[in-house]
Coordinates of C-alpha atoms and ligand atoms in Angstrom, one line a residue:
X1407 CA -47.1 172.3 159.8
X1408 CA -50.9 173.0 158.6
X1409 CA -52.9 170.2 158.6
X1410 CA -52.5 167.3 156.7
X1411 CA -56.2 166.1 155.6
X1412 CA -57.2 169.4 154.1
X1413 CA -53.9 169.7 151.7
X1414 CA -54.5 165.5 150.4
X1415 CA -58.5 167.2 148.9
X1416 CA -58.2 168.5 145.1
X1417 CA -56.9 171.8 145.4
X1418 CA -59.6 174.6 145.3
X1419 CA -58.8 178.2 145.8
X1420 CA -60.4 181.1 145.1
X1421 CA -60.1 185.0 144.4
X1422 CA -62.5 187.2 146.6
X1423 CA -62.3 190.7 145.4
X1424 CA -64.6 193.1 147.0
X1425 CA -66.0 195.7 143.9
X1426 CA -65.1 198.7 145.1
X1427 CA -62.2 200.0 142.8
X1428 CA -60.1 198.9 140.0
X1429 CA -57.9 195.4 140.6
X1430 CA -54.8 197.0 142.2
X1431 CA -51.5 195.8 142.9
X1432 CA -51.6 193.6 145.9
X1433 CA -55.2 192.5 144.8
X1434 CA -53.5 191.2 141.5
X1435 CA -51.0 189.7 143.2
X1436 CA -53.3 187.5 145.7
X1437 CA -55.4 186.8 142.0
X1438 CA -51.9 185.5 140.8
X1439 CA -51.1 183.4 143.8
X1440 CA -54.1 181.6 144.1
X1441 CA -54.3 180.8 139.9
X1442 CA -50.6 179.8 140.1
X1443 CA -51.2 177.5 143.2
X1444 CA -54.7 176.0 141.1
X1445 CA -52.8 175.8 138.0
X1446 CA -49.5 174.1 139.5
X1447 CA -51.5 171.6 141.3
X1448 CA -54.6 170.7 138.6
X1449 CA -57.2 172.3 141.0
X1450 CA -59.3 175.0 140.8
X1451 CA -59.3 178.7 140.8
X1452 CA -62.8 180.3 141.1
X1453 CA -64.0 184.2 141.9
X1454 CA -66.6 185.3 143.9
X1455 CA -67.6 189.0 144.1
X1456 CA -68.0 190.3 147.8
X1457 CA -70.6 192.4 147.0
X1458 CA -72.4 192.6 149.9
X1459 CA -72.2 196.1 151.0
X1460 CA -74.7 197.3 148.5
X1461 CA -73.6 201.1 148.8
X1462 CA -70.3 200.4 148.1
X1463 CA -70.7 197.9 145.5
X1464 CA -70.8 198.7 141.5
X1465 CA -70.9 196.6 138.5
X1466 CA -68.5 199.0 136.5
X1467 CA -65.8 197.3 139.1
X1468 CA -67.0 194.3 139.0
X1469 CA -65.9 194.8 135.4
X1470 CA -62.7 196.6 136.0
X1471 CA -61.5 193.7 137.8
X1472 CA -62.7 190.9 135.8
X1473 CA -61.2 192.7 132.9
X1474 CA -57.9 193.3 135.0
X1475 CA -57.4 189.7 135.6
X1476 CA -58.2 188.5 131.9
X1477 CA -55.2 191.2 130.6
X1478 CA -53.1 189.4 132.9
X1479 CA -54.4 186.2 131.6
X1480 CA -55.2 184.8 135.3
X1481 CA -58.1 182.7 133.7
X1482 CA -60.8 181.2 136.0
X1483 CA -63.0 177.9 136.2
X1484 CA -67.1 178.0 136.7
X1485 CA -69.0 181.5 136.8
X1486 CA -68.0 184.2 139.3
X1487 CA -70.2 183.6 142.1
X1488 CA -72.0 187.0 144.1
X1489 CA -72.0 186.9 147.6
X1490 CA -74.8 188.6 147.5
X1491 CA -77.4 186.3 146.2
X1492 CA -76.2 183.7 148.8
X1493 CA -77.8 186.1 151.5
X1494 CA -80.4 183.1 152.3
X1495 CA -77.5 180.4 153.0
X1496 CA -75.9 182.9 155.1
X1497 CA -79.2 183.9 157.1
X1498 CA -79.8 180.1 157.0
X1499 CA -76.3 179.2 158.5
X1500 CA -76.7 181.8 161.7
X1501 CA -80.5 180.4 162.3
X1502 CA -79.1 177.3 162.4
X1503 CA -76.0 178.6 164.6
X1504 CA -78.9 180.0 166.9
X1505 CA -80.8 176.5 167.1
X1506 CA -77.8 174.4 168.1
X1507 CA -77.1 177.5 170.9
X1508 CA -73.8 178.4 169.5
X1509 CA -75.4 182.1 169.1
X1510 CA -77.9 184.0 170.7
X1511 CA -79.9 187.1 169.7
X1512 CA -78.6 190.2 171.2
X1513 CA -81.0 193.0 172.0
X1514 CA -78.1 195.7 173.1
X1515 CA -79.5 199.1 171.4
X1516 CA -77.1 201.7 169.9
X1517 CA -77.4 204.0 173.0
X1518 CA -76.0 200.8 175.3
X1519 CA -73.1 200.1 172.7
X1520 CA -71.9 203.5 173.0
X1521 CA -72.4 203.6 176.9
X1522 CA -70.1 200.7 177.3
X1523 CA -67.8 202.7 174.8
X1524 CA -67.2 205.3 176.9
X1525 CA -66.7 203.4 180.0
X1526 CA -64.0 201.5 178.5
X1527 CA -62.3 205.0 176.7
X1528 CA -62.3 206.6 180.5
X1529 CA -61.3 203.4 181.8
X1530 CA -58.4 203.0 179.4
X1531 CA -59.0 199.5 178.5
X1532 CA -59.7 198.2 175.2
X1533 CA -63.0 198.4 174.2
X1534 CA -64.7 195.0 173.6
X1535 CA -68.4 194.0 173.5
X1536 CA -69.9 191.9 176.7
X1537 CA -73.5 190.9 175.7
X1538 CA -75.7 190.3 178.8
X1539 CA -77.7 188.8 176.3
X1540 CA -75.6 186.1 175.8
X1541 CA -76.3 184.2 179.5
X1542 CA -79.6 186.1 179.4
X1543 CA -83.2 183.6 179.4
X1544 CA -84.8 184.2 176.1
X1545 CA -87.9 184.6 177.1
X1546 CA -86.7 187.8 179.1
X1547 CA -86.5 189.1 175.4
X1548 CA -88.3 192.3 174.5
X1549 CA -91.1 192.2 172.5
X1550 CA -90.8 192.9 168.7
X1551 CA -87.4 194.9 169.5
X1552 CA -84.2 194.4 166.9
X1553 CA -81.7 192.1 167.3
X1554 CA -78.4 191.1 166.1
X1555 CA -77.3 187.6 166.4
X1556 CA -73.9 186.9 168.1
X1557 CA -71.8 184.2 168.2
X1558 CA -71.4 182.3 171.1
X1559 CA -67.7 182.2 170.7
X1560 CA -65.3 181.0 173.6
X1561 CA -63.9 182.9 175.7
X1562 CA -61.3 181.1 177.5
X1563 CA -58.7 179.5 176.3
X1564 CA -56.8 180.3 172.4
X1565 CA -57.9 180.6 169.1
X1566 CA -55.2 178.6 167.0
X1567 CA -54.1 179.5 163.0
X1568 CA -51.8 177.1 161.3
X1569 CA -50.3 179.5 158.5
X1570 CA -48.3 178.6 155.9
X1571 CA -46.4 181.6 155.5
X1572 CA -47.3 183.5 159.0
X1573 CA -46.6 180.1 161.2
X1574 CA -48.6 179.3 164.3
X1575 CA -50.8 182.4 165.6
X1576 CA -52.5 182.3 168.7
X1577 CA -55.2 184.6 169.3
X1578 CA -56.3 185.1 173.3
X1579 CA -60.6 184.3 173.1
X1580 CA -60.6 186.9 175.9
X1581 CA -59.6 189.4 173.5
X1582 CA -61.9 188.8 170.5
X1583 CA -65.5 189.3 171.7
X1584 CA -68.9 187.8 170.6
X1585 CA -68.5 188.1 167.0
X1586 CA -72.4 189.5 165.0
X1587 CA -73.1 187.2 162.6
X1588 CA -76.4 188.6 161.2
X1589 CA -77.1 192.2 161.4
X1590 CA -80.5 193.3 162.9
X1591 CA -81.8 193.9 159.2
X1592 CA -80.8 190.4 158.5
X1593 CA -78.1 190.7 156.3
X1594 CA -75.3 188.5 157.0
X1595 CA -71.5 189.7 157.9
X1596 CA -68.7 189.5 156.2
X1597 CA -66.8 186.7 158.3
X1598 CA -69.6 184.7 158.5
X1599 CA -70.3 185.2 154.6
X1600 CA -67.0 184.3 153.7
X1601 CA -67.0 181.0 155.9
X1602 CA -70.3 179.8 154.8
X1603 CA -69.4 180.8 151.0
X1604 CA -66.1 179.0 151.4
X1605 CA -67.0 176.0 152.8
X1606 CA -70.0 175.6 149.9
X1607 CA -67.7 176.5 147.5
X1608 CA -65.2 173.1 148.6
X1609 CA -62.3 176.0 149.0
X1610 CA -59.2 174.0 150.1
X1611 CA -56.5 177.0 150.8
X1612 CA -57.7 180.2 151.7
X1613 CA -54.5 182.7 150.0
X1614 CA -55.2 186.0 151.2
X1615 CA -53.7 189.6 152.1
X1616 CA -52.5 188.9 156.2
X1617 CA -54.5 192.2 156.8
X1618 CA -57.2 189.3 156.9
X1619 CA -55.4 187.4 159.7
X1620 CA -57.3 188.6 162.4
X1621 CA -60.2 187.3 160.6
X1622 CA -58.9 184.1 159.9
X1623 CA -59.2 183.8 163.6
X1624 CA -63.2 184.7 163.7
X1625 CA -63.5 182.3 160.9
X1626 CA -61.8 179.6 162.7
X1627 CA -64.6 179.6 165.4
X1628 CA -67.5 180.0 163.0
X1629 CA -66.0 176.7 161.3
X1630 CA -65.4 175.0 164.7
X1631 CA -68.6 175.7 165.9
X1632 CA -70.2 174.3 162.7
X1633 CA -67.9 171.4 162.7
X1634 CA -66.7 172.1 159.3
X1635 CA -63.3 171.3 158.1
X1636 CA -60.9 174.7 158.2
X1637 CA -59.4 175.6 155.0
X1638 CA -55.2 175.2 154.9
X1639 CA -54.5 179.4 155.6
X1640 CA -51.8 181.5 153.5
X1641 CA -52.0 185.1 154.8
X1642 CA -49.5 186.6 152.6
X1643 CA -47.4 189.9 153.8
X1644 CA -48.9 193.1 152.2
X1645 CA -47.1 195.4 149.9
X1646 CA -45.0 198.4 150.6
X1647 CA -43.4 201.2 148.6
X1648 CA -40.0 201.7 148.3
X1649 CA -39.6 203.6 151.5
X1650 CA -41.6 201.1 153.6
X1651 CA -44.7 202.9 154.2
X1652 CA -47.7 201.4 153.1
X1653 CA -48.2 201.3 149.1
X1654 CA -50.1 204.2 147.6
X1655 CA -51.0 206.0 144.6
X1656 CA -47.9 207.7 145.4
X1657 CA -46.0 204.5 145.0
X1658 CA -47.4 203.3 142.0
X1659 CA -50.6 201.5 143.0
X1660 CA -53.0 201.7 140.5
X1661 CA -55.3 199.5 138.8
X1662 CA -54.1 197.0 136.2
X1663 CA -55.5 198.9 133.6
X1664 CA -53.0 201.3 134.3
X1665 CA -50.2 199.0 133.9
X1666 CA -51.9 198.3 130.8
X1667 CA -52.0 202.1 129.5
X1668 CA -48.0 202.3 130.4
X1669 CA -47.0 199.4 127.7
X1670 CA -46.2 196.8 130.4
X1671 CA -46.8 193.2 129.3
X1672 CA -49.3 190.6 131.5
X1673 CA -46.3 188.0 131.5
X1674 CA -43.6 190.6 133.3
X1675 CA -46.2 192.3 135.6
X1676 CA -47.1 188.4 136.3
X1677 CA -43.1 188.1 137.1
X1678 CA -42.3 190.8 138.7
X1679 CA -45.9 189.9 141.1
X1680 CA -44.7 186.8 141.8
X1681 CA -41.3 187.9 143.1
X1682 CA -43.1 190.7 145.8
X1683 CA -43.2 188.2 148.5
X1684 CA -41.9 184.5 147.1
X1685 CA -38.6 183.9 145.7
X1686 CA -36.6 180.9 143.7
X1687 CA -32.9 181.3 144.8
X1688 CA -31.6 184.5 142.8
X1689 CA -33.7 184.1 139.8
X1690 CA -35.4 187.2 138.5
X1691 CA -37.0 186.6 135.2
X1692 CA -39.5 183.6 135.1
X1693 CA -41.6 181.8 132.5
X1694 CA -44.9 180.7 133.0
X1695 CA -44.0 177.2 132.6
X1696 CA -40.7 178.3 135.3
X1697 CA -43.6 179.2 137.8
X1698 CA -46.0 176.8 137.4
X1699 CA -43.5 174.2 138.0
X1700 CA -41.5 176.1 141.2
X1701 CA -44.4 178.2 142.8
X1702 CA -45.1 177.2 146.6
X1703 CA -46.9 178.9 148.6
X1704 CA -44.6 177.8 151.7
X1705 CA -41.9 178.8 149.9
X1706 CA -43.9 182.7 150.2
X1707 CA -41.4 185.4 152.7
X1708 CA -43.5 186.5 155.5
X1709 CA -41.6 190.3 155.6
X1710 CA -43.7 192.5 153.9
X1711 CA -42.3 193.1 149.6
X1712 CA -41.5 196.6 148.6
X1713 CA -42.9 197.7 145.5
X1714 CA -40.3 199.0 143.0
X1715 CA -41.4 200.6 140.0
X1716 CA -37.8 200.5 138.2
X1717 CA -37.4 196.7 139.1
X1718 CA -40.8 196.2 137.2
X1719 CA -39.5 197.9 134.3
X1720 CA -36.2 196.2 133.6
X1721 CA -37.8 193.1 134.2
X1722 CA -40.8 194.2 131.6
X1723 CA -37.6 195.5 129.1
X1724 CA -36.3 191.9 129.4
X1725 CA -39.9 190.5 128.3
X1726 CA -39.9 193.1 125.5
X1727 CA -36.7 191.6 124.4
X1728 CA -37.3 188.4 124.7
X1729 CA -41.2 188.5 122.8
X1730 CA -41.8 187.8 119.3
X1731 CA -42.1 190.6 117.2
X1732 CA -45.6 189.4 116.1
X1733 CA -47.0 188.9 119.4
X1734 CA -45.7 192.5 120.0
X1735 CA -47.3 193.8 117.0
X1736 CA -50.6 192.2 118.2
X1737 CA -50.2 193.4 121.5
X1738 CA -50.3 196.8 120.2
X1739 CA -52.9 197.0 118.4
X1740 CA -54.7 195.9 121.4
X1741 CA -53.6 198.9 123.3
X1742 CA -53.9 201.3 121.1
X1743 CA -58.1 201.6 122.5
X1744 CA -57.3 202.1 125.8
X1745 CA -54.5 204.6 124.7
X1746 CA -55.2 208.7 124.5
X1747 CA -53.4 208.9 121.2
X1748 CA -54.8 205.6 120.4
X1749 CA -57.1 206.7 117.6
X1750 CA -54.4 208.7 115.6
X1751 CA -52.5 205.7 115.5
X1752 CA -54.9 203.1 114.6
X1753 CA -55.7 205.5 111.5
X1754 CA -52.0 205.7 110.5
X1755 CA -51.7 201.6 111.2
X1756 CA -54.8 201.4 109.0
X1757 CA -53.4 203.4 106.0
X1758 CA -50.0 201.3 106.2
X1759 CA -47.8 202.4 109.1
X1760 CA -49.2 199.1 111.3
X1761 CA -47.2 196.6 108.5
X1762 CA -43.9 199.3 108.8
X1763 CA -43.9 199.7 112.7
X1764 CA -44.4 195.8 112.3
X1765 CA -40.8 195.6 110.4
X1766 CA -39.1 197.8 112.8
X1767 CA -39.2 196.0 115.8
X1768 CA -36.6 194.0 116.1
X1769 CA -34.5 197.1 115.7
X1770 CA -36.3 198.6 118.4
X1771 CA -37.0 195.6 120.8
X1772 CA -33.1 196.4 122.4
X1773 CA -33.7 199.8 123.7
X1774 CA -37.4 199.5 124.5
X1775 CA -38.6 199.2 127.9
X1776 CA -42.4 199.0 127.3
X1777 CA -45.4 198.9 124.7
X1778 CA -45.1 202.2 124.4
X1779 CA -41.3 202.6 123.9
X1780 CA -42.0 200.7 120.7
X1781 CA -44.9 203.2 119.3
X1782 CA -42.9 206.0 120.2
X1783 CA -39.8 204.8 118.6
X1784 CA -41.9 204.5 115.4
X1785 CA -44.2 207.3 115.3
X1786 CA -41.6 208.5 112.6
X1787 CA -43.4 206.2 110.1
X1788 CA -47.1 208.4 110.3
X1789 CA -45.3 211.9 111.1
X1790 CA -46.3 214.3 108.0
X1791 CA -43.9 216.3 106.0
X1792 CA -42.4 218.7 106.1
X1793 CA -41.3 216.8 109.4
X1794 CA -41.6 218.9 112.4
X1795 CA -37.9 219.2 113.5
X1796 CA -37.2 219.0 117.1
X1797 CA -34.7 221.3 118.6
X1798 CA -31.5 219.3 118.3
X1799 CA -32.3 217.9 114.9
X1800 CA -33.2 221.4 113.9
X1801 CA -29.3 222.6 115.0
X1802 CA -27.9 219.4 113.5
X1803 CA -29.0 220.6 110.4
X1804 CA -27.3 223.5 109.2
X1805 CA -26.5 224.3 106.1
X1806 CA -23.5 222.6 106.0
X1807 CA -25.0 219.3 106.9
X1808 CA -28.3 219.9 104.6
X1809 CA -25.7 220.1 101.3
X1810 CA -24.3 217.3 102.3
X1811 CA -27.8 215.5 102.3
X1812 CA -28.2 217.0 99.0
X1813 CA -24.7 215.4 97.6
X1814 CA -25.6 212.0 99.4
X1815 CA -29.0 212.1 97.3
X1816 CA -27.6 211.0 93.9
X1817 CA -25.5 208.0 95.2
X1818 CA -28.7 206.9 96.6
X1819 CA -30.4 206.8 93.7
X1820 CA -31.2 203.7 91.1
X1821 CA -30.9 201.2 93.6
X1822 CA -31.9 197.6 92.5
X1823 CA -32.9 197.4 96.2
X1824 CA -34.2 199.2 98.6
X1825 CA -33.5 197.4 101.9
X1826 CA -30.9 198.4 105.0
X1827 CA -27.7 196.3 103.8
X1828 CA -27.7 198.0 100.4
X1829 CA -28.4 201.7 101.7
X1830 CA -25.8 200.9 104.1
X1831 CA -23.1 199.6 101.4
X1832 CA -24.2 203.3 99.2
X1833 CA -24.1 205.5 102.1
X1834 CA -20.8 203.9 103.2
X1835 CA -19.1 204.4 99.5
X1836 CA -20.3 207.9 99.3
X1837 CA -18.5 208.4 103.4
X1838 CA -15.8 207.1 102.0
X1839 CA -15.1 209.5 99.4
X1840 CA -16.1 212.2 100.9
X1841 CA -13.5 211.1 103.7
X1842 CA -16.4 211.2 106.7
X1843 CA -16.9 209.8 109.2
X1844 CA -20.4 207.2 109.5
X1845 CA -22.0 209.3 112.7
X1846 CA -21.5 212.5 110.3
X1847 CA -24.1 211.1 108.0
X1848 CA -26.3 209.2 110.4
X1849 CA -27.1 212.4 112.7
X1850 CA -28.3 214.9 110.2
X1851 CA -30.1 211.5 107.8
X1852 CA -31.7 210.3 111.5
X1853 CA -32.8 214.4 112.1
X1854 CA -33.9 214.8 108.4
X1855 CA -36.0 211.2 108.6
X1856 CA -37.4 212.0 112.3
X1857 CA -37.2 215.1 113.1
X1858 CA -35.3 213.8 116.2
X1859 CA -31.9 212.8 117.4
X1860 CA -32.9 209.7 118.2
X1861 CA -34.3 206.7 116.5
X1862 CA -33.2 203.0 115.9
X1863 CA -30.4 202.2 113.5
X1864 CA -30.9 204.7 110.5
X1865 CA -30.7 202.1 107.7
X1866 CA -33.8 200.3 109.2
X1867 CA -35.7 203.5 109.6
X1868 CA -34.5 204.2 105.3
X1869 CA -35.9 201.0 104.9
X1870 CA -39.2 200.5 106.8
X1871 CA -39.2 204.2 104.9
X1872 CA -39.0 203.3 101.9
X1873 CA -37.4 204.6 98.5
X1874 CA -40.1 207.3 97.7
X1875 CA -40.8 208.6 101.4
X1876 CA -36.9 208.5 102.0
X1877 CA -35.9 210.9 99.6
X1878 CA -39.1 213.1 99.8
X1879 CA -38.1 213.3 103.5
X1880 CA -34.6 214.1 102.3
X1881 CA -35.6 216.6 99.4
X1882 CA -37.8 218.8 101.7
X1883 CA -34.7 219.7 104.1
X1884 CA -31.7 219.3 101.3
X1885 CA -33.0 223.0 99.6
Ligands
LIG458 N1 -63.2 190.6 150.0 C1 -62.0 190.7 150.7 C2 -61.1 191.8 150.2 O1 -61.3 192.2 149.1 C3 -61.2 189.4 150.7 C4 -61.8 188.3 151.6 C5 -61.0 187.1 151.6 O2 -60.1 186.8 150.7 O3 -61.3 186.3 152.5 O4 -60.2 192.2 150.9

């Protein structure tokens, strides 16, 4: 297995998100990885920005994903460091790769690049750059023309990655040619970047997407040729969608934001992450604690995970259920600014409705799935009357049903309380003598108090009500 020295070091691992986008899906899920595997083993998790390709670099996702991992509460140690503004150590790390002649300065122009190109196209071989600069005298250099510096990299002979989750993978040197380190305009590339910035930055375990497994090979040589100790490698298997192609917008990845917007809760898109690509026997739900204390990044599948919106649901329905109503209540009132309807609801919270939707979740918290579920479920409390009457509850209440309402009215009347038992115990009495059946009188109430056919329990939704709102409610359909 990977090598033993490196693992025995405190653990240090690190996100590497390249600012282009939003934090998506299988970026989240590396984020997660790498905190759980710091966390679990008292190391360190630390960010650094790849933000070396200045035209597609931005700071607004630089903030999107900062802001990503914080709602998923994947907190870091030290400040996010910028690739970018290590550009020196990276220019000074090829200069000193080009003193010790383990690269040379290649003088190939665009024109001969493409020449050798085509020969290899109408040749039908894979194309694969051959320097003659690389066995070339120095001094034979052009005057003042560009030049890219190569690595001198072997080329007989293997490249060999120990990976934790991929196994051994050899890499023929005859296939992986002579590797530019610093661009002609001096800026450094990304697989020497990342070496450099790793090894600086004491990273222990590189825990990456295998997409980068190719790269892992490049790497290896820069480290070997700088006789710096290799980081232990986990190149974990990418994410599909449910019908195995690779995950799109189509399949649900988006940003975490949008996870966010759709009610889900950090903790269950944290478990349902962790599952796409490691498991623990059968289990399905997981704590935090659960994790932290079972997490193992050779216990990681190397098949790549599907992506399953429905399975992220249930498992965010479980957390929904299994969340403190308070912690709910705060939850939502964080949403509600990154929500389109957000600013309605805030004003209704403000002039009470927050403290009522507050008291109805636990009747709720059964039969929602997400965040949302829950302000849907109660946007009852801050609808205006006369109550807008959807279709069904508008055919439920007929005239029939509405002078029933109107006989029900007196029997709720003079209550010493007004709280779910006792409505229950008077709208039961008065069923009883009318010889109804309950459902008879929950319906049209539930359509009268919502304007829907579907609520949670209709004493709970009298209560959060209350006496004076109740029976307006009731008088504006009982005439
Ligand atoms: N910046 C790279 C990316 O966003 C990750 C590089 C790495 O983890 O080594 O894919």
């Amino acid at each position: 297995m990977p090598n033993a020295n490196a693992s025995k070091s405190p653990v240090v691992v690190r996100f590497a998100p390249s600012p282009t986008g939003f934090l998506h899906i299988g970026g989240a899920r590396t984020a997660l990885f790498n905190w759980l595997y710091a966390r679990a083993n008292g190391g360190k998790f630390v960010l650094r920005i790849e933000d070396t390709d200045r035209e597609r670099n931005s700071p607004e996702a630089v903030e999107a994903i900062l802001d990503g991992l914080k709602w998923l509460e994947l907190d870091w140690d030290d400040e996010p460091v910028s690739q970018y503004s290590r550009a020196d150590r990276h220019k000074e790390v090829a200069e000193s790769l080009l003193a010790d002649g383990n690269a040379y300065r290649c003088y190939l122009t665009q024109e001969e690049l493409a020449a050798m190109r085509e020969a290899a196209e109408k040749e039908k071989r894979p194309f694969r750059v051959v320097s003659p600069w690389r066995d070339k005298d120095p001094a034979d250099a052009p005057k003042d023309a560009p030049y890219a510096i190569r690595l001198r990299s072997p080329q007989d002979g293997e490249t060999l990655i120990n990976d934790h989750v991929q196994g051994q993978v050899t890499f023929a040197n005859k296939d992986l040619d002579d590797l530019i380190i610093l661009r002609s305009d001096g800026s450094p590339t990304y697989n020497l970047a990342v070496v450099v910035d790793d090894h600086d930055m004491g990273i222990t375990h590189v825990i990456r997407g295998v997409d980068h497994l190719t790269n892992a090979a490049r790497q290896s040589q820069i480290y070997k040729l700088m006789g710096w100790t290799e980081p232990e490698w986990i190149h974990v298997p990418l994410i599909h969608g449910p019908d195995g192609a690779k995950l799109s917008k189509r399949h649900g990845a988006l940003g975490a934001e949008a996870y966010r917007e759709m009610g889900y809760l950090p903790i269950a898109l944290r478990n349902y992450l962790v599952r796409l690509g490691w498991s623990h026997g059968d289990d399905e739900i997981f704590s935090t604690e659960q994790l932290l204390e079972w997490f193992d990044i050779d216990a990681i599948n190397k098949a790549p995970a599907r992506f399953d919106i429905q399975k992220l649901e249930a498992i965010n329905a479980h957390w929904i259920r299994a969340t403190h109503p308070d912690e709910l209540f705060d939850r939502i009132t964080h949403l509600l600014p990154h929500l389109p309807h957000g600013d309605e609801v805030s004003t209704a919270f403000s002039a009470g409705a927050g403290r009522k939707l507050h008291d109805l979740i636990p009747a709720m918290q059964e039969r929602s799935k997400t965040l949302l579920d829950l302000i849907d479920g109660a946007k009852f409390i801050w609808a205006e009357r006369p109550l807008a009457l959807d279709a069904k509850a508008a055919k439920l209440l007929d005239d029939e049903t509405r002078q029933m309402i109107a006989r029900l009215l007196p029997a709720l009347e003079h209550q010493t309380e007004w709280s779910a038992q006792s409505i229950e115990a008077k709208v039961r009495e008065f069923t009883d003598n009318e010889g109804l059946k309950l459902g008879k009188v929950a319906q049209p109430l539930r359509a009268a108090l919502t304007g829907t056919t579907v609520s949670p329990p209709i004493f709970d939704v009298m209560a959060v009500l209350g006496e004076h709102e109740t029976f307006a409610r009731l008088k504006d359909i009982s005439h």
